[in-house]
Short mmCIF file of C-alpha atoms in Angstrom, two decimals:
data_model
loop_
_atom_site.label_atom_id
_atom_site.label_comp_id
_atom_site.label_asym_id
_atom_site.label_seq_id
_atom_site.Cartn_x
_atom_site.Cartn_y
_atom_site.Cartn_z
CA MET J 1 -2.87 119.63 -51.36
CA ALA J 2 -2.05 120.97 -47.91
CA LEU J 3 -4.04 119.86 -44.88
CA SER J 4 -4.44 122.48 -42.16
CA ASP J 5 -3.41 121.83 -38.56
CA LYS J 6 -7.09 121.95 -37.62
CA THR J 7 -7.95 119.23 -40.15
CA LEU J 8 -5.07 117.00 -39.02
CA THR J 9 -6.15 117.44 -35.39
CA GLN J 10 -9.73 116.54 -36.30
CA TYR J 11 -8.63 113.33 -38.04
CA ASN J 12 -6.37 112.56 -35.09
CA GLN J 13 -9.31 112.75 -32.69
CA GLU J 14 -11.27 110.45 -34.98
CA GLY J 15 -8.43 107.93 -34.83
CA ILE J 16 -7.45 108.18 -38.50
CA PHE J 17 -3.67 108.09 -38.77
CA PRO J 18 -1.51 108.39 -41.91
CA LEU J 19 0.12 105.28 -43.30
CA PRO J 20 3.93 105.13 -43.52
CA ASN J 21 5.10 107.31 -46.44
CA GLU J 22 1.53 108.45 -47.12
CA GLY J 23 1.27 111.98 -48.49
CA GLU J 24 -1.46 114.48 -47.70
CA GLU J 25 -3.45 113.90 -50.90
CA ALA J 26 -3.45 110.10 -50.50
CA PHE J 27 -4.31 110.44 -46.81
CA TYR J 28 -7.25 112.73 -47.56
CA LYS J 29 -8.55 110.31 -50.23
CA ARG J 30 -8.39 107.44 -47.74
CA VAL J 31 -10.34 109.47 -45.17
CA MET J 32 -13.04 110.07 -47.78
CA ASP J 33 -13.12 106.34 -48.59
CA LEU J 34 -13.51 105.50 -44.90
CA GLU J 35 -16.52 107.79 -44.61
CA LYS J 36 -18.27 106.00 -47.49
CA GLY J 37 -18.50 102.79 -45.46
CA ALA J 38 -17.66 99.10 -45.83
CA LYS J 39 -20.01 98.21 -48.69
CA ALA J 40 -18.69 101.06 -50.84
CA PHE J 41 -15.13 99.93 -50.13
CA PHE J 42 -15.74 96.37 -51.33
CA GLN J 43 -17.48 97.64 -54.45
CA GLN J 44 -14.42 99.76 -55.18
CA ALA J 45 -11.98 96.97 -54.34
CA LYS J 46 -14.02 94.50 -56.43
CA GLU J 47 -13.66 91.68 -53.92
CA PRO J 48 -16.22 90.06 -51.63
CA PRO J 49 -16.17 90.76 -47.88
CA PRO J 50 -15.01 87.89 -45.63
CA PHE J 51 -18.51 87.60 -44.11
CA PRO J 52 -22.00 88.91 -44.97
CA LEU J 53 -22.36 92.65 -44.30
CA ILE J 54 -25.94 92.28 -43.15
CA GLU J 55 -26.26 93.18 -39.48
CA GLN J 56 -24.15 96.24 -38.69
CA VAL J 57 -23.48 97.03 -35.04
CA PRO J 58 -25.80 99.98 -34.32
CA TYR J 59 -24.47 103.26 -32.99
CA HIS J 60 -25.97 102.84 -29.50
CA ASP J 61 -24.19 99.49 -29.04
CA TRP J 62 -20.90 101.38 -29.36
CA ASP J 63 -21.60 103.94 -26.62
CA PHE J 64 -19.66 102.35 -23.74
CA SER J 65 -16.83 101.06 -25.95
CA LYS J 66 -16.20 104.41 -27.64
CA ALA J 67 -16.36 106.27 -24.32
CA ASN J 68 -13.71 103.88 -22.98
CA ILE J 69 -11.45 104.38 -26.01
CA ARG J 70 -11.84 108.15 -25.79
CA ARG J 71 -10.96 108.14 -22.08
CA LEU J 72 -7.81 106.10 -22.65
CA PHE J 73 -6.48 107.19 -26.03
CA ASP J 74 -8.23 110.45 -26.98
CA VAL J 75 -9.99 108.82 -29.94
CA VAL J 76 -13.65 108.88 -31.03
CA PRO J 77 -13.74 106.43 -33.98
CA SER J 78 -17.11 107.17 -35.59
CA TRP J 79 -15.88 105.75 -38.93
CA ILE J 80 -15.31 102.17 -37.78
CA ALA J 81 -17.57 99.57 -39.40
CA ALA J 82 -18.48 96.54 -37.27
CA TYR J 83 -20.89 93.72 -38.07
CA TYR J 84 -22.38 90.79 -36.19
CA SER J 85 -21.38 87.47 -37.77
CA LYS J 86 -20.01 84.08 -36.68
CA LYS J 87 -18.57 83.12 -40.07
CA SER J 88 -14.88 82.07 -40.05
CA LEU J 89 -14.50 82.67 -36.29
CA ALA J 90 -13.01 79.92 -34.14
CA PRO J 91 -15.29 78.74 -31.30
CA TRP J 92 -13.29 80.69 -28.73
CA GLN J 93 -13.05 83.90 -30.80
CA LEU J 94 -15.50 86.65 -29.85
CA GLY J 95 -14.35 89.05 -32.53
CA MET J 96 -11.80 89.76 -35.24
CA THR J 97 -10.37 92.77 -37.07
CA TRP J 98 -9.88 92.33 -40.80
CA ILE J 99 -7.28 94.47 -42.60
CA PHE J 100 -7.46 95.00 -46.35
CA GLU J 101 -4.78 96.70 -48.42
CA GLU J 102 -4.61 97.03 -52.18
CA LYS J 103 -1.56 99.13 -52.99
CA SER J 104 -2.23 99.23 -56.72
CA LEU J 105 -5.56 101.00 -56.03
CA SER J 106 -4.28 102.94 -52.98
CA LEU J 107 -6.90 101.24 -50.83
CA PHE J 108 -6.60 100.49 -47.11
CA TYR J 109 -9.52 99.47 -44.92
CA THR J 110 -10.29 97.80 -41.60
CA LEU J 111 -13.45 95.90 -40.75
CA ILE J 112 -14.58 94.48 -37.40
CA GLN J 113 -16.48 91.23 -37.00
CA VAL J 114 -18.23 90.47 -33.69
CA ARG J 115 -19.72 87.12 -32.73
CA THR J 116 -22.03 87.99 -29.86
CA ARG J 117 -24.74 90.54 -29.18
CA GLY J 118 -24.43 89.84 -25.45
CA LYS J 119 -21.30 90.98 -23.58
CA LYS J 120 -20.01 92.89 -26.60
CA GLU J 121 -18.73 96.21 -25.19
CA GLU J 122 -15.27 94.90 -24.29
CA VAL J 123 -14.98 92.98 -27.57
CA LEU J 124 -15.84 96.08 -29.59
CA ALA J 125 -13.34 98.23 -27.69
CA HIS J 126 -10.62 95.60 -28.03
CA GLU J 127 -11.10 95.15 -31.77
CA ALA J 128 -11.47 98.90 -32.32
CA VAL J 129 -7.94 99.36 -30.94
CA HIS J 130 -6.65 96.98 -33.60
CA ALA J 131 -8.66 98.72 -36.33
CA ILE J 132 -7.43 102.19 -35.33
CA ARG J 133 -3.76 101.17 -35.04
CA ALA J 134 -3.81 99.07 -38.23
CA PRO J 135 -2.17 101.81 -40.39
CA LEU J 136 0.89 101.71 -38.12
CA GLY J 137 1.67 98.15 -39.20
CA SER J 138 2.97 97.25 -35.74
CA HIS J 139 2.28 94.20 -33.57
CA LYS J 140 4.77 94.10 -30.71
CA TYR J 141 2.71 96.23 -28.29
CA GLU J 142 -0.65 95.80 -30.00
CA GLU J 143 -2.30 93.48 -27.48
CA LEU J 144 -1.08 95.59 -24.56
CA PHE J 145 -3.05 98.58 -25.88
CA ALA J 146 -6.06 96.40 -26.72
CA TYR J 147 -6.26 94.89 -23.22
CA MET J 148 -6.06 98.33 -21.59
CA THR J 149 -9.74 98.62 -22.57
CA SER J 150 -10.73 95.58 -20.50
CA GLU J 151 -13.00 95.93 -17.48
CA SER J 152 -11.15 93.10 -15.73
CA PRO J 153 -7.88 93.93 -13.89
CA VAL J 154 -6.76 90.33 -14.50
CA ARG J 155 -7.22 90.67 -18.28
CA GLN J 156 -5.55 94.08 -18.22
CA ILE J 157 -2.47 92.51 -16.62
CA PHE J 158 -2.33 89.05 -18.20
CA GLY J 159 -4.59 89.25 -21.27
CA ALA J 160 -1.72 89.95 -23.66
CA ILE J 161 0.17 86.79 -22.74
CA PHE J 162 -0.92 85.48 -26.16
CA GLU J 163 0.01 87.94 -28.91
CA GLU J 164 -0.72 86.10 -32.14
CA PRO J 165 -3.82 84.04 -33.07
CA TYR J 166 -1.69 80.95 -33.68
CA GLU J 167 -0.48 81.07 -30.06
CA SER J 168 -4.00 80.78 -28.63
CA ARG J 169 -4.83 78.05 -31.19
CA ALA J 170 -1.71 76.13 -30.21
CA PHE J 171 -2.62 76.45 -26.51
CA VAL J 172 -6.14 75.06 -27.11
CA ALA J 173 -4.75 72.25 -29.29
CA PHE J 174 -2.21 71.45 -26.57
CA LEU J 175 -4.93 71.09 -23.92
CA MET J 176 -7.11 68.98 -26.22
CA LEU J 177 -4.17 66.68 -26.95
CA PHE J 178 -3.51 66.29 -23.24
CA PHE J 179 -7.10 65.32 -22.38
CA ALA J 180 -7.31 62.99 -25.39
CA SER J 181 -4.09 61.18 -24.48
CA THR J 182 -5.25 60.84 -20.87
CA LEU J 183 -8.49 59.17 -22.01
CA LEU J 184 -6.74 56.90 -24.51
CA PHE J 185 -3.87 55.87 -22.20
CA PRO J 186 -5.17 56.15 -18.61
CA SER J 187 -2.40 53.91 -17.23
CA ALA J 188 0.19 56.54 -18.18
CA ALA J 189 -1.84 59.49 -16.91
CA PHE J 190 0.67 60.48 -14.23
CA LEU J 191 3.63 60.52 -16.64
CA GLN J 192 1.58 62.39 -19.23
CA ALA J 193 0.50 64.98 -16.67
CA LYS J 194 4.12 65.48 -15.64
CA VAL J 195 5.37 65.91 -19.22
CA PHE J 196 2.51 68.16 -20.25
CA GLY J 197 2.88 70.15 -17.04
CA ILE J 198 6.55 70.84 -17.77
CA LEU J 199 5.80 71.86 -21.36
CA LEU J 200 2.85 74.01 -20.34
CA GLY J 201 4.82 75.65 -17.53
CA THR J 202 7.69 76.43 -19.90
CA ALA J 203 5.33 77.99 -22.45
CA LEU J 204 3.52 80.06 -19.84
CA PHE J 205 6.80 81.22 -18.28
CA GLY J 206 8.05 82.32 -21.68
CA GLY J 207 4.80 84.20 -22.34
CA LEU J 208 4.90 85.89 -18.95
CA ALA J 209 8.55 86.89 -19.37
CA ARG J 210 7.80 88.41 -22.76
CA LEU J 211 4.78 90.21 -21.33
CA PHE J 212 6.84 91.61 -18.45
CA PHE J 213 9.53 93.07 -20.71
CA ARG J 214 6.98 94.49 -23.16
CA LYS J 215 5.09 96.22 -20.35
CA LYS J 216 8.35 97.52 -18.91
CA ALA J 217 9.41 99.00 -22.27
CA LEU J 218 6.00 100.60 -22.81
CA ASN J 219 6.11 102.13 -19.34
CA GLN J 220 9.62 103.51 -19.93
CA ALA J 221 8.50 105.19 -23.16
CA TYR J 222 5.44 106.56 -21.37
CA LYS J 223 7.60 108.09 -18.62
CA ALA J 224 9.96 109.59 -21.21
CA LEU J 225 7.02 111.37 -22.86
CA LYS J 226 5.65 112.57 -19.52
CA ASN J 227 9.03 114.16 -18.76
CA LEU J 228 8.71 116.57 -21.73
CA PRO J 229 6.50 117.49 -19.73
CA LEU J 230 3.12 116.14 -20.85
CA SER J 231 0.00 115.18 -18.99
CA SER J 232 -0.57 111.46 -18.37
CA LYS J 233 -3.49 111.53 -20.80
CA ASN J 234 -1.50 113.11 -23.65
CA ALA J 235 1.52 110.88 -23.06
CA LEU J 236 -0.62 107.75 -23.39
CA ALA J 237 -2.41 109.23 -26.43
CA ILE J 238 0.92 109.76 -28.20
CA LEU J 239 2.17 106.31 -27.22
CA PHE J 240 -0.98 104.81 -28.76
CA ARG J 241 -0.06 106.44 -32.10
CA LEU J 242 3.51 105.12 -32.25
CA ARG J 243 5.07 102.26 -34.17
CA ASP J 244 7.01 99.52 -32.39
CA GLU J 245 10.44 100.85 -33.29
CA GLU J 246 9.47 104.36 -32.13
CA ILE J 247 8.41 103.06 -28.73
CA ASP J 248 11.64 101.08 -28.44
CA PHE J 249 13.63 104.18 -29.36
CA LEU J 250 11.87 106.57 -26.98
CA LYS J 251 12.12 104.31 -23.94
CA THR J 252 15.81 105.20 -23.50
CA CYS J 253 15.74 108.81 -24.75
CA SER J 254 16.51 112.00 -22.88
CA ARG J 255 14.32 115.06 -23.31
CA GLU J 256 16.83 116.58 -25.74
CA GLU J 257 16.95 113.41 -27.85
CA ILE J 258 13.15 113.30 -28.03
CA ARG J 259 13.09 116.95 -29.13
CA GLU J 260 15.54 116.28 -31.96
CA PHE J 261 13.65 113.15 -32.97
CA VAL J 262 10.23 114.87 -33.00
CA PHE J 263 11.33 117.93 -34.98
CA THR J 264 13.14 115.76 -37.54
CA LYS J 265 10.18 113.40 -37.99
CA LYS J 266 7.46 116.04 -38.24
CA ARG J 267 9.15 117.63 -41.26
CA LYS J 268 8.95 114.49 -43.38
CA ASP J 269 6.35 112.20 -41.79
CA LEU J 270 2.66 113.21 -41.95
CA ARG J 271 1.74 111.08 -38.93
CA TRP J 272 4.32 112.87 -36.80
CA LYS J 273 3.09 116.22 -38.05
CA GLN J 274 -0.37 115.13 -36.92
CA ILE J 275 0.97 114.09 -33.50
CA PHE J 276 2.89 117.33 -33.15
CA VAL J 277 -0.01 119.70 -33.90
CA SER J 278 -2.34 117.62 -31.70
CA TYR J 279 -0.19 117.21 -28.57
CA LEU J 280 3.28 118.72 -28.81
CA LYS J 281 2.77 122.17 -30.30
CA GLU J 282 2.38 123.84 -26.90
CA VAL J 283 5.31 122.08 -25.23
CA ASN J 284 8.03 124.44 -24.08
CA TRP J 285 11.04 122.89 -25.82
CA SER J 286 13.59 125.47 -24.65
#
């Protein structure tokens, strides 16, 4: 089947992006599966969900989060399923995005779990970024995009210092070990504080250095897209739809190199065709 430019643009605005090497027929089938909802997916996949699908986040609880995502990334993700549940979440985790893929059945699905009904808007927006970008299979810049949705300037700047769940777990375990050793061996508290301080400082410096270079690379790719020229809004929207290696490639590209790259990719990659008809069709490439 052939999807029209209008249909691809519509799915783009809903935040539904093609998987790598996914053809139009498979993409359309996945869109239809998404619209059926989480319970229908798990019936089809014949596996239990990771937590009870009892209390779904109602539409009105999404209002602020979805408005924020639309403002930043030109996405209105009405298809995302999110549920309130504490099961399997660590004490410090406010939410989690679950990704399910069954290649033999051509199934791919994302599900959001949220712990709290209180200050949930930022958690929903953060996890929605992960759910939307899940088909890209990229992680290098993932937390940078997710923390762009934060209301706090501090979290926007430093929130992505931990990229993987194991890093935050290791940090918590490190602090617990420090306090436990201080209580058990108070006579060596000064030496322990010095050793732990050096280790903690080294870890934080490494995280900050990584964060600095990731932000720098993302900003370089953003400027390269703006120079096409594109509006700031469209440049960020395209960046949000790119894989890690594409961002790394574009950050050093000239306008002519980007043109060659785009026209080559859109002929054989459905996601790039979607990006092109949504944002690049009107660019004067001459």
